[in-house]
C-alpha positions as YAML, in Angstrom:
chain: A
units: angstrom
residues:
- id: 1
  name: MET
  ca: [15.63, 54.12, -96.45]
- id: 2
  name: THR
  ca: [18.23, 51.40, -96.29]
- id: 3
  name: GLU
  ca: [20.44, 53.53, -94.16]
- id: 4
  name: ALA
  ca: [17.62, 54.17, -91.66]
- id: 5
  name: VAL
  ca: [16.93, 50.48, -91.29]
- id: 6
  name: THR
  ca: [20.60, 49.79, -90.78]
- id: 7
  name: THR
  ca: [20.84, 52.52, -88.22]
- id: 8
  name: ASP
  ca: [17.87, 51.12, -86.24]
- id: 9
  name: GLU
  ca: [19.34, 47.64, -86.31]
- id: 10
  name: ASN
  ca: [22.66, 48.97, -85.04]
- id: 11
  name: ASN
  ca: [20.89, 50.88, -82.27]
- id: 12
  name: ASN
  ca: [18.89, 47.83, -81.28]
- id: 13
  name: GLY
  ca: [22.06, 45.77, -81.23]
- id: 14
  name: ARG
  ca: [23.80, 48.28, -79.03]
- id: 15
  name: ASN
  ca: [20.84, 48.49, -76.68]
- id: 16
  name: GLY
  ca: [20.64, 44.71, -76.46]
- id: 17
  name: SER
  ca: [24.33, 44.42, -75.79]
- id: 18
  name: SER
  ca: [24.11, 47.11, -73.13]
- id: 19
  name: ARG
  ca: [21.19, 45.30, -71.48]
- id: 20
  name: ASN
  ca: [23.11, 42.03, -71.56]
- id: 21
  name: SER
  ca: [26.16, 43.65, -70.08]
- id: 22
  name: GLY
  ca: [24.02, 45.36, -67.44]
- id: 23
  name: GLY
  ca: [22.43, 42.00, -66.56]
- id: 24
  name: ARG
  ca: [25.84, 40.48, -66.24]
- id: 25
  name: ASP
  ca: [27.18, 43.34, -64.15]
- id: 26
  name: GLY
  ca: [24.10, 44.10, -61.99]
- id: 27
  name: HIS
  ca: [22.39, 40.73, -61.57]
- id: 28
  name: GLY
  ca: [24.92, 38.22, -62.69]
- id: 29
  name: SER
  ca: [25.82, 37.14, -59.20]
- id: 30
  name: SER
  ca: [22.19, 36.70, -58.16]
- id: 31
  name: ARG
  ca: [21.44, 34.61, -61.23]
- id: 32
  name: GLN
  ca: [24.43, 32.45, -60.50]
- id: 33
  name: VAL
  ca: [23.28, 31.98, -56.91]
- id: 34
  name: GLY
  ca: [19.78, 31.22, -58.11]
- id: 35
  name: SER
  ca: [21.11, 28.70, -60.59]
- id: 36
  name: VAL
  ca: [23.08, 27.00, -57.81]
- id: 37
  name: ILE
  ca: [20.09, 26.89, -55.44]
- id: 38
  name: HIS
  ca: [17.64, 25.52, -57.95]
- id: 39
  name: ASN
  ca: [20.00, 22.95, -59.38]
- id: 40
  name: PRO
  ca: [18.94, 19.56, -57.98]
- id: 41
  name: ALA
  ca: [22.34, 18.07, -58.62]
- id: 42
  name: LYS
  ca: [23.97, 20.48, -56.20]
- id: 43
  name: LEU
  ca: [21.28, 20.27, -53.39]
- id: 44
  name: PRO
  ca: [22.25, 18.31, -50.23]
- id: 45
  name: ALA
  ca: [20.69, 14.87, -49.94]
- id: 46
  name: ARG
  ca: [17.43, 14.86, -47.96]
- id: 47
  name: GLN
  ca: [17.85, 13.04, -44.69]
- id: 48
  name: PRO
  ca: [15.15, 10.48, -43.68]
- id: 49
  name: TYR
  ca: [12.94, 11.44, -40.72]
- id: 50
  name: ASP
  ca: [14.15, 9.83, -37.54]
- id: 51
  name: ASP
  ca: [11.68, 9.62, -34.64]
- id: 52
  name: SER
  ca: [13.78, 7.34, -32.45]
- id: 53
  name: GLY
  ca: [14.59, 10.25, -30.16]
- id: 54
  name: ILE
  ca: [10.90, 10.95, -29.56]
- id: 55
  name: LEU
  ca: [10.22, 7.28, -28.82]
- id: 56
  name: VAL
  ca: [13.11, 7.12, -26.38]
- id: 57
  name: GLU
  ca: [11.85, 10.25, -24.64]
- id: 58
  name: ARG
  ca: [8.33, 8.83, -24.35]
- id: 59
  name: ARG
  ca: [9.69, 5.59, -22.94]
- id: 60
  name: ARG
  ca: [11.72, 7.55, -20.42]
- id: 61
  name: ASP
  ca: [8.67, 9.58, -19.41]
- id: 62
  name: ARG
  ca: [6.59, 6.43, -18.94]
- id: 63
  name: MET
  ca: [9.32, 4.84, -16.87]
- id: 64
  name: ASN
  ca: [9.71, 7.94, -14.70]
- id: 65
  name: ASN
  ca: [5.95, 8.09, -14.21]
- id: 66
  name: ARG
  ca: [5.84, 4.43, -13.24]
- id: 67
  name: VAL
  ca: [8.69, 4.85, -10.77]
- id: 68
  name: ALA
  ca: [6.96, 7.89, -9.27]
- id: 69
  name: VAL
  ca: [3.67, 6.02, -8.90]
- id: 70
  name: TRP
  ca: [5.24, 3.02, -7.21]
- id: 71
  name: GLY
  ca: [7.34, 5.30, -5.03]
- id: 72
  name: LEU
  ca: [4.21, 7.10, -3.84]
- id: 73
  name: ARG
  ca: [2.46, 3.80, -3.16]
- id: 74
  name: ALA
  ca: [5.38, 2.51, -1.14]
- id: 75
  name: GLY
  ca: [5.60, 5.80, 0.75]
- id: 76
  name: ILE
  ca: [1.88, 5.75, 1.62]
- id: 77
  name: PHE
  ca: [2.10, 2.14, 2.78]
- id: 78
  name: VAL
  ca: [5.17, 2.75, 4.94]
- id: 79
  name: ALA
  ca: [3.64, 5.92, 6.42]
- id: 80
  name: PHE
  ca: [0.42, 4.05, 7.28]
- id: 81
  name: ILE
  ca: [2.28, 1.18, 8.95]
- id: 82
  name: ALA
  ca: [4.54, 3.59, 10.84]
- id: 83
  name: ALA
  ca: [1.60, 5.68, 12.07]
- id: 84
  name: TRP
  ca: [-0.25, 2.54, 13.14]
- id: 85
  name: GLY
  ca: [2.75, 1.26, 15.10]
- id: 86
  name: LEU
  ca: [3.39, 4.62, 16.74]
- id: 87
  name: LEU
  ca: [-0.24, 5.00, 17.82]
- id: 88
  name: VAL
  ca: [-0.26, 1.54, 19.37]
- id: 89
  name: ARG
  ca: [3.11, 2.01, 21.02]
- id: 90
  name: GLY
  ca: [2.08, 5.40, 22.41]
- id: 91
  name: GLY
  ca: [-1.03, 3.94, 24.02]
- id: 92
  name: ILE
  ca: [-3.44, 5.95, 21.86]
- id: 93
  name: MET
  ca: [-4.84, 2.78, 20.27]
- id: 94
  name: ASP
  ca: [-5.54, -0.39, 22.24]
- id: 95
  name: PRO
  ca: [-3.53, -3.31, 20.79]
- id: 96
  name: THR
  ca: [-6.22, -5.69, 22.02]
- id: 97
  name: LEU
  ca: [-8.70, -4.12, 19.59]
- id: 98
  name: VAL
  ca: [-6.50, -3.15, 16.64]
- id: 99
  name: SER
  ca: [-3.47, -5.43, 17.16]
- id: 100
  name: ARG
  ca: [-0.02, -4.41, 15.90]
- id: 101
  name: PRO
  ca: [1.36, -4.31, 12.33]
- id: 102
  name: THR
  ca: [3.95, -6.94, 13.18]
- id: 103
  name: ASP
  ca: [1.32, -9.27, 14.64]
- id: 104
  name: VAL
  ca: [-0.84, -8.87, 11.54]
- id: 105
  name: GLY
  ca: [2.15, -9.66, 9.32]
- id: 106
  name: VAL
  ca: [2.95, -12.81, 11.31]
- id: 107
  name: ALA
  ca: [-0.72, -13.87, 11.20]
- id: 108
  name: PHE
  ca: [-0.86, -13.28, 7.45]
- id: 109
  name: ILE
  ca: [2.17, -15.50, 6.87]
- id: 110
  name: ALA
  ca: [0.63, -18.14, 9.12]
- id: 111
  name: GLN
  ca: [-2.54, -18.02, 7.01]
- id: 112
  name: LEU
  ca: [-0.55, -18.50, 3.82]
- id: 113
  name: VAL
  ca: [1.11, -21.68, 5.06]
- id: 114
  name: ASP
  ca: [-2.20, -23.12, 6.29]
- id: 115
  name: PRO
  ca: [-3.72, -25.51, 3.68]
- id: 116
  name: THR
  ca: [-7.27, -24.85, 4.89]
- id: 117
  name: PHE
  ca: [-6.80, -21.14, 4.15]
- id: 118
  name: TRP
  ca: [-6.43, -21.86, 0.44]
- id: 119
  name: ASP
  ca: [-9.53, -24.05, 0.53]
- id: 120
  name: ASP
  ca: [-11.43, -21.05, 1.91]
- id: 121
  name: VAL
  ca: [-9.92, -18.75, -0.72]
- id: 122
  name: LEU
  ca: [-11.02, -21.08, -3.52]
- id: 123
  name: ALA
  ca: [-14.51, -21.38, -2.05]
- id: 124
  name: THR
  ca: [-14.95, -17.60, -1.85]
- id: 125
  name: PHE
  ca: [-13.32, -16.97, -5.21]
- id: 126
  name: GLY
  ca: [-15.43, -19.61, -6.95]
- id: 127
  name: GLY
  ca: [-18.72, -18.23, -5.67]
- id: 128
  name: ALA
  ca: [-17.70, -14.63, -6.43]
- id: 129
  name: MET
  ca: [-16.59, -15.41, -9.98]
- id: 130
  name: ALA
  ca: [-19.73, -17.40, -10.71]
- id: 131
  name: GLY
  ca: [-21.85, -14.48, -9.55]
- id: 132
  name: LEU
  ca: [-19.69, -12.01, -11.47]
- id: 133
  name: ALA
  ca: [-19.93, -13.91, -14.75]
- id: 134
  name: ALA
  ca: [-23.67, -14.59, -14.48]
- id: 135
  name: GLY
  ca: [-24.47, -11.04, -13.34]
- id: 136
  name: ALA
  ca: [-22.35, -9.44, -16.04]
- id: 137
  name: VAL
  ca: [-23.75, -11.51, -18.90]
- id: 138
  name: THR
  ca: [-27.35, -11.15, -17.73]
- id: 139
  name: GLY
  ca: [-27.02, -7.43, -17.08]
- id: 140
  name: ILE
  ca: [-25.44, -6.68, -20.46]
- id: 141
  name: ILE
  ca: [-27.98, -8.77, -22.38]
- id: 142
  name: LEU
  ca: [-30.95, -7.21, -20.63]
- id: 143
  name: ALA
  ca: [-29.50, -3.74, -21.14]
- id: 144
  name: VAL
  ca: [-29.32, -4.37, -24.89]
- id: 145
  name: VAL
  ca: [-32.88, -5.71, -24.89]
- id: 146
  name: PHE
  ca: [-34.22, -2.77, -22.91]
- id: 147
  name: THR
  ca: [-32.57, -0.22, -25.20]
- id: 148
  name: ARG
  ca: [-34.09, -1.99, -28.21]
- id: 149
  name: VAL
  ca: [-37.54, -2.24, -26.62]
- id: 150
  name: PRO
  ca: [-38.05, 0.91, -24.50]
- id: 151
  name: VAL
  ca: [-41.65, -0.04, -23.73]
- id: 152
  name: LEU
  ca: [-40.49, -3.20, -22.00]
- id: 153
  name: TYR
  ca: [-38.00, -1.27, -19.87]
- id: 154
  name: THR
  ca: [-40.64, 1.28, -18.90]
- id: 155
  name: ALA
  ca: [-42.91, -1.54, -17.78]
- id: 156
  name: VAL
  ca: [-40.33, -3.39, -15.64]
- id: 157
  name: ARG
  ca: [-38.43, -0.38, -14.31]
- id: 158
  name: PRO
  ca: [-40.43, -0.11, -11.03]
- id: 159
  name: PHE
  ca: [-39.75, -3.77, -10.27]
- id: 160
  name: LEU
  ca: [-36.03, -3.38, -11.02]
- id: 161
  name: THR
  ca: [-35.87, -0.35, -8.74]
- id: 162
  name: LEU
  ca: [-37.60, -2.30, -5.97]
- id: 163
  name: LEU
  ca: [-35.22, -5.24, -6.28]
- id: 164
  name: ASN
  ca: [-32.17, -3.00, -6.43]
- id: 165
  name: SER
  ca: [-33.22, -1.22, -3.23]
- id: 166
  name: LEU
  ca: [-33.17, -4.45, -1.22]
- id: 167
  name: PRO
  ca: [-30.13, -4.78, 1.09]
- id: 168
  name: ARG
  ca: [-27.93, -7.60, -0.10]
- id: 169
  name: PRO
  ca: [-27.09, -8.98, 3.38]
- id: 170
  name: ALA
  ca: [-30.83, -9.42, 3.94]
- id: 171
  name: LEU
  ca: [-31.01, -11.64, 0.87]
- id: 172
  name: ALA
  ca: [-28.32, -14.02, 2.10]
- id: 173
  name: PRO
  ca: [-30.51, -15.72, 4.78]
- id: 174
  name: ILE
  ca: [-33.35, -16.12, 2.27]
- id: 175
  name: PHE
  ca: [-31.06, -17.76, -0.28]
- id: 176
  name: ILE
  ca: [-29.65, -20.04, 2.42]
- id: 177
  name: LEU
  ca: [-33.18, -20.98, 3.44]
- id: 178
  name: TRP
  ca: [-34.08, -21.79, -0.18]
- id: 179
  name: PHE
  ca: [-30.88, -23.50, -1.38]
- id: 180
  name: GLY
  ca: [-29.14, -24.56, 1.82]
- id: 181
  name: ILE
  ca: [-25.64, -23.82, 3.06]
- id: 182
  name: GLY
  ca: [-23.20, -24.16, 0.21]
- id: 183
  name: PHE
  ca: [-22.06, -22.69, -3.08]
- id: 184
  name: THR
  ca: [-25.39, -21.46, -4.48]
- id: 185
  name: PRO
  ca: [-26.31, -18.77, -1.89]
- id: 186
  name: LYS
  ca: [-22.96, -16.97, -2.13]
- id: 187
  name: ALA
  ca: [-23.09, -17.06, -5.93]
- id: 188
  name: LEU
  ca: [-26.62, -15.62, -5.89]
- id: 189
  name: VAL
  ca: [-25.67, -12.80, -3.52]
- id: 190
  name: ALA
  ca: [-22.70, -11.97, -5.74]
- id: 191
  name: PHE
  ca: [-25.04, -12.08, -8.74]
- id: 192
  name: THR
  ca: [-27.36, -9.50, -7.21]
- id: 193
  name: MET
  ca: [-24.37, -7.23, -6.49]
- id: 194
  name: VAL
  ca: [-23.12, -7.33, -10.09]
- id: 195
  name: PHE
  ca: [-26.31, -7.52, -12.14]
- id: 196
  name: PHE
  ca: [-27.67, -4.04, -11.43]
- id: 197
  name: LEU
  ca: [-24.23, -2.45, -11.87]
- id: 198
  name: LEU
  ca: [-23.82, -3.86, -15.37]
- id: 199
  name: LEU
  ca: [-27.44, -3.20, -16.27]
- id: 200
  name: THR
  ca: [-27.33, 0.50, -15.42]
- id: 201
  name: SER
  ca: [-23.84, 1.17, -16.78]
- id: 202
  name: THR
  ca: [-24.50, -0.59, -20.10]
- id: 203
  name: MET
  ca: [-27.88, 1.04, -20.60]
- id: 204
  name: GLY
  ca: [-26.45, 4.47, -19.85]
- id: 205
  name: ALA
  ca: [-23.65, 3.94, -22.37]
- id: 206
  name: LEU
  ca: [-25.93, 2.67, -25.13]
- id: 207
  name: GLU
  ca: [-28.45, 5.47, -24.63]
- id: 208
  name: SER
  ca: [-25.72, 8.14, -24.69]
- id: 209
  name: ILE
  ca: [-24.76, 7.42, -28.31]
- id: 210
  name: GLU
  ca: [-25.46, 10.59, -30.28]
- id: 211
  name: HIS
  ca: [-28.48, 10.71, -32.54]
- id: 212
  name: ASP
  ca: [-26.37, 12.06, -35.42]
- id: 213
  name: ILE
  ca: [-24.16, 8.96, -35.33]
- id: 214
  name: SER
  ca: [-27.21, 6.72, -35.44]
- id: 215
  name: GLN
  ca: [-28.60, 8.62, -38.40]
- id: 216
  name: LEU
  ca: [-25.24, 8.43, -40.16]
- id: 217
  name: THR
  ca: [-25.08, 4.65, -39.77]
- id: 218
  name: LYS
  ca: [-28.57, 4.38, -41.22]
- id: 219
  name: SER
  ca: [-27.68, 6.58, -44.18]
- id: 220
  name: LEU
  ca: [-24.62, 4.42, -44.84]
- id: 221
  name: GLY
  ca: [-26.85, 1.37, -45.06]
- id: 222
  name: MET
  ca: [-25.40, -0.45, -42.05]
- id: 223
  name: THR
  ca: [-27.45, -3.32, -40.72]
- id: 224
  name: LYS
  ca: [-28.47, -3.52, -37.07]
- id: 225
  name: ILE
  ca: [-25.86, -6.17, -36.41]
- id: 226
  name: GLN
  ca: [-23.11, -4.09, -38.03]
- id: 227
  name: ARG
  ca: [-24.18, -1.01, -36.11]
- id: 228
  name: PHE
  ca: [-24.23, -2.99, -32.87]
- id: 229
  name: PHE
  ca: [-20.72, -4.45, -33.21]
- id: 230
  name: LYS
  ca: [-19.02, -1.52, -34.95]
- id: 231
  name: ILE
  ca: [-20.61, 1.48, -33.23]
- id: 232
  name: GLU
  ca: [-22.57, 0.61, -30.10]
- id: 233
  name: ILE
  ca: [-20.30, -1.97, -28.45]
- id: 234
  name: PRO
  ca: [-17.06, 0.08, -28.87]
- id: 235
  name: ALA
  ca: [-18.88, 3.17, -27.56]
- id: 236
  name: ALA
  ca: [-20.28, 1.31, -24.54]
- id: 237
  name: LEU
  ca: [-17.09, -0.64, -23.78]
- id: 238
  name: PRO
  ca: [-15.52, 1.87, -21.31]
- id: 239
  name: SER
  ca: [-18.71, 1.95, -19.22]
- id: 240
  name: ILE
  ca: [-19.02, -1.83, -19.33]
- id: 241
  name: ILE
  ca: [-15.43, -2.28, -18.16]
- id: 242
  name: GLY
  ca: [-15.98, 0.27, -15.40]
- id: 243
  name: GLY
  ca: [-19.03, -1.68, -14.25]
- id: 244
  name: LEU
  ca: [-17.06, -4.92, -14.38]
- id: 245
  name: ARG
  ca: [-14.28, -3.50, -12.23]
- id: 246
  name: LEU
  ca: [-16.76, -2.41, -9.59]
- id: 247
  name: GLY
  ca: [-18.65, -5.67, -9.94]
- id: 248
  name: ALA
  ca: [-15.47, -7.69, -9.40]
- id: 249
  name: VAL
  ca: [-14.98, -6.09, -5.99]
- id: 250
  name: TYR
  ca: [-18.65, -6.23, -5.05]
- id: 251
  name: SER
  ca: [-18.93, -9.89, -6.04]
- id: 252
  name: ILE
  ca: [-16.24, -10.82, -3.50]
- id: 253
  name: LEU
  ca: [-18.00, -8.73, -0.87]
- id: 254
  name: GLY
  ca: [-21.31, -10.44, -1.65]
- id: 255
  name: ALA
  ca: [-19.78, -13.90, -1.40]
- id: 256
  name: VAL
  ca: [-18.12, -13.05, 1.92]
- id: 257
  name: VAL
  ca: [-21.38, -11.65, 3.32]
- id: 258
  name: ALA
  ca: [-23.21, -14.86, 2.40]
- id: 259
  name: GLU
  ca: [-20.45, -16.92, 4.02]
- id: 260
  name: MET
  ca: [-20.65, -14.86, 7.19]
- id: 261
  name: VAL
  ca: [-24.39, -15.52, 7.43]
- id: 262
  name: GLY
  ca: [-24.03, -19.24, 6.95]
- id: 263
  name: SER
  ca: [-21.37, -21.44, 5.39]
- id: 264
  name: TYR
  ca: [-19.00, -24.27, 6.14]
- id: 265
  name: VAL
  ca: [-16.01, -22.85, 4.25]
- id: 266
  name: GLY
  ca: [-14.88, -19.52, 2.89]
- id: 267
  name: LEU
  ca: [-13.14, -16.35, 4.00]
- id: 268
  name: GLY
  ca: [-16.36, -14.99, 5.47]
- id: 269
  name: GLN
  ca: [-16.75, -17.97, 7.78]
- id: 270
  name: ARG
  ca: [-13.05, -17.70, 8.65]
- id: 271
  name: ILE
  ca: [-13.57, -14.07, 9.71]
- id: 272
  name: VAL
  ca: [-16.51, -15.04, 11.92]
- id: 273
  name: ILE
  ca: [-14.45, -17.73, 13.67]
- id: 274
  name: ALA
  ca: [-11.49, -15.37, 14.21]
- id: 275
  name: THR
  ca: [-13.61, -12.54, 15.62]
- id: 276
  name: ASN
  ca: [-15.57, -14.88, 17.90]
- id: 277
  name: ASN
  ca: [-12.24, -16.04, 19.36]
- id: 278
  name: PHE
  ca: [-10.97, -12.42, 19.69]
- id: 279
  name: GLN
  ca: [-8.17, -13.09, 17.23]
- id: 280
  name: VAL
  ca: [-7.84, -9.54, 15.95]
- id: 281
  name: ALA
  ca: [-4.55, -10.05, 14.11]
- id: 282
  name: GLU
  ca: [-5.95, -13.05, 12.24]
- id: 283
  name: THR
  ca: [-9.06, -11.05, 11.32]
- id: 284
  name: PHE
  ca: [-6.99, -8.24, 9.82]
- id: 285
  name: ALA
  ca: [-4.83, -10.81, 8.01]
- id: 286
  name: ILE
  ca: [-7.94, -12.29, 6.39]
- id: 287
  name: LEU
  ca: [-9.13, -8.81, 5.42]
- id: 288
  name: VAL
  ca: [-5.75, -8.16, 3.78]
- id: 289
  name: ALA
  ca: [-6.12, -11.42, 1.85]
- id: 290
  name: MET
  ca: [-9.58, -10.33, 0.68]
- id: 291
  name: GLY
  ca: [-8.18, -7.00, -0.51]
- id: 292
  name: LEU
  ca: [-5.38, -8.70, -2.44]
- id: 293
  name: LEU
  ca: [-7.87, -11.08, -4.02]
- id: 294
  name: ALA
  ca: [-10.02, -8.15, -5.16]
- id: 295
  name: MET
  ca: [-6.95, -6.42, -6.59]
- id: 296
  name: LEU
  ca: [-6.03, -9.51, -8.61]
- id: 297
  name: VAL
  ca: [-9.54, -9.73, -10.06]
- id: 298
  name: ASP
  ca: [-9.43, -6.02, -10.91]
- id: 299
  name: MET
  ca: [-6.10, -6.50, -12.70]
- id: 300
  name: ALA
  ca: [-7.60, -9.39, -14.68]
- id: 301
  name: VAL
  ca: [-10.53, -7.21, -15.76]
- id: 302
  name: SER
  ca: [-8.10, -4.46, -16.80]
- id: 303
  name: GLY
  ca: [-6.18, -6.97, -18.91]
- id: 304
  name: LEU
  ca: [-9.43, -8.09, -20.51]
- id: 305
  name: HIS
  ca: [-10.17, -4.44, -21.30]
- id: 306
  name: LYS
  ca: [-6.91, -4.12, -23.24]
- id: 307
  name: VAL
  ca: [-7.59, -7.31, -25.21]
- id: 308
  name: VAL
  ca: [-11.14, -6.29, -26.09]
- id: 309
  name: SER
  ca: [-10.05, -2.75, -26.99]
- id: 310
  name: ASN
  ca: [-7.49, -4.09, -29.47]
- id: 311
  name: TRP
  ca: [-10.14, -6.41, -30.91]
- id: 312
  name: THR
  ca: [-12.73, -3.65, -31.38]
- id: 313
  name: ARG
  ca: [-10.24, -1.44, -33.20]
...
């Protein structure tokens, strides 16, 4: 019995030694490789993530896009001026009616050095901005009220539609008759141009907020004020800014229309005087000044959009 046990132990020892030797011969190299791979001390140091290359590439793309945009703008402007000059020089367009690009440029510079020109610019700009501010504030406030009280909006909607259908130049003589020739009529005409734009755009944005989002805010226990400033205003902001950008241009147009009907100062009255004297180049120069003024106001509204967007975030 003792001998059998001894024999089994010897056999087990030989089998174990053979398995160990087989592991060393057959898989020894793989175990060594595995031990090297899984040893943290021998792994290479992990490099920190560097996104500077991506940022540089994005900056380069933005710069290339900006250069391309300004290049296209300059090309369109040069092509327009060249076509205008060629048509006048070739006799296709009468210079008495459309003038020449060089004459318009000279007239524009002459307007800039004229002190009375800047008085007219300030008069038009002041009336337009007063109408823009009053129309925007009133339109946005009434849009919020109408979305809160739909019955009130349903009741006054026919009257709003009737007022909005009235031609704005037809209102200018009425305002002049009521308030006289001065600042008030042009501000009121600009107000009527802006008010309905902001009213419709703001109402459309507030009413387009999804019902699920409204239900979610109610389930979260948000108050009406919190829901208004955190959900509704940020959602309606793009439409409000779009209405403001259109309103900025239309407010200048409204002020100029009122000045053309009756005013002592302003770009509109300056256009009337130039056209009555057949000064075509001066008329186009004033129109260019109006366009530049509208572009500056539009840029200011775009800057306001960026500030408000950062605030609402």
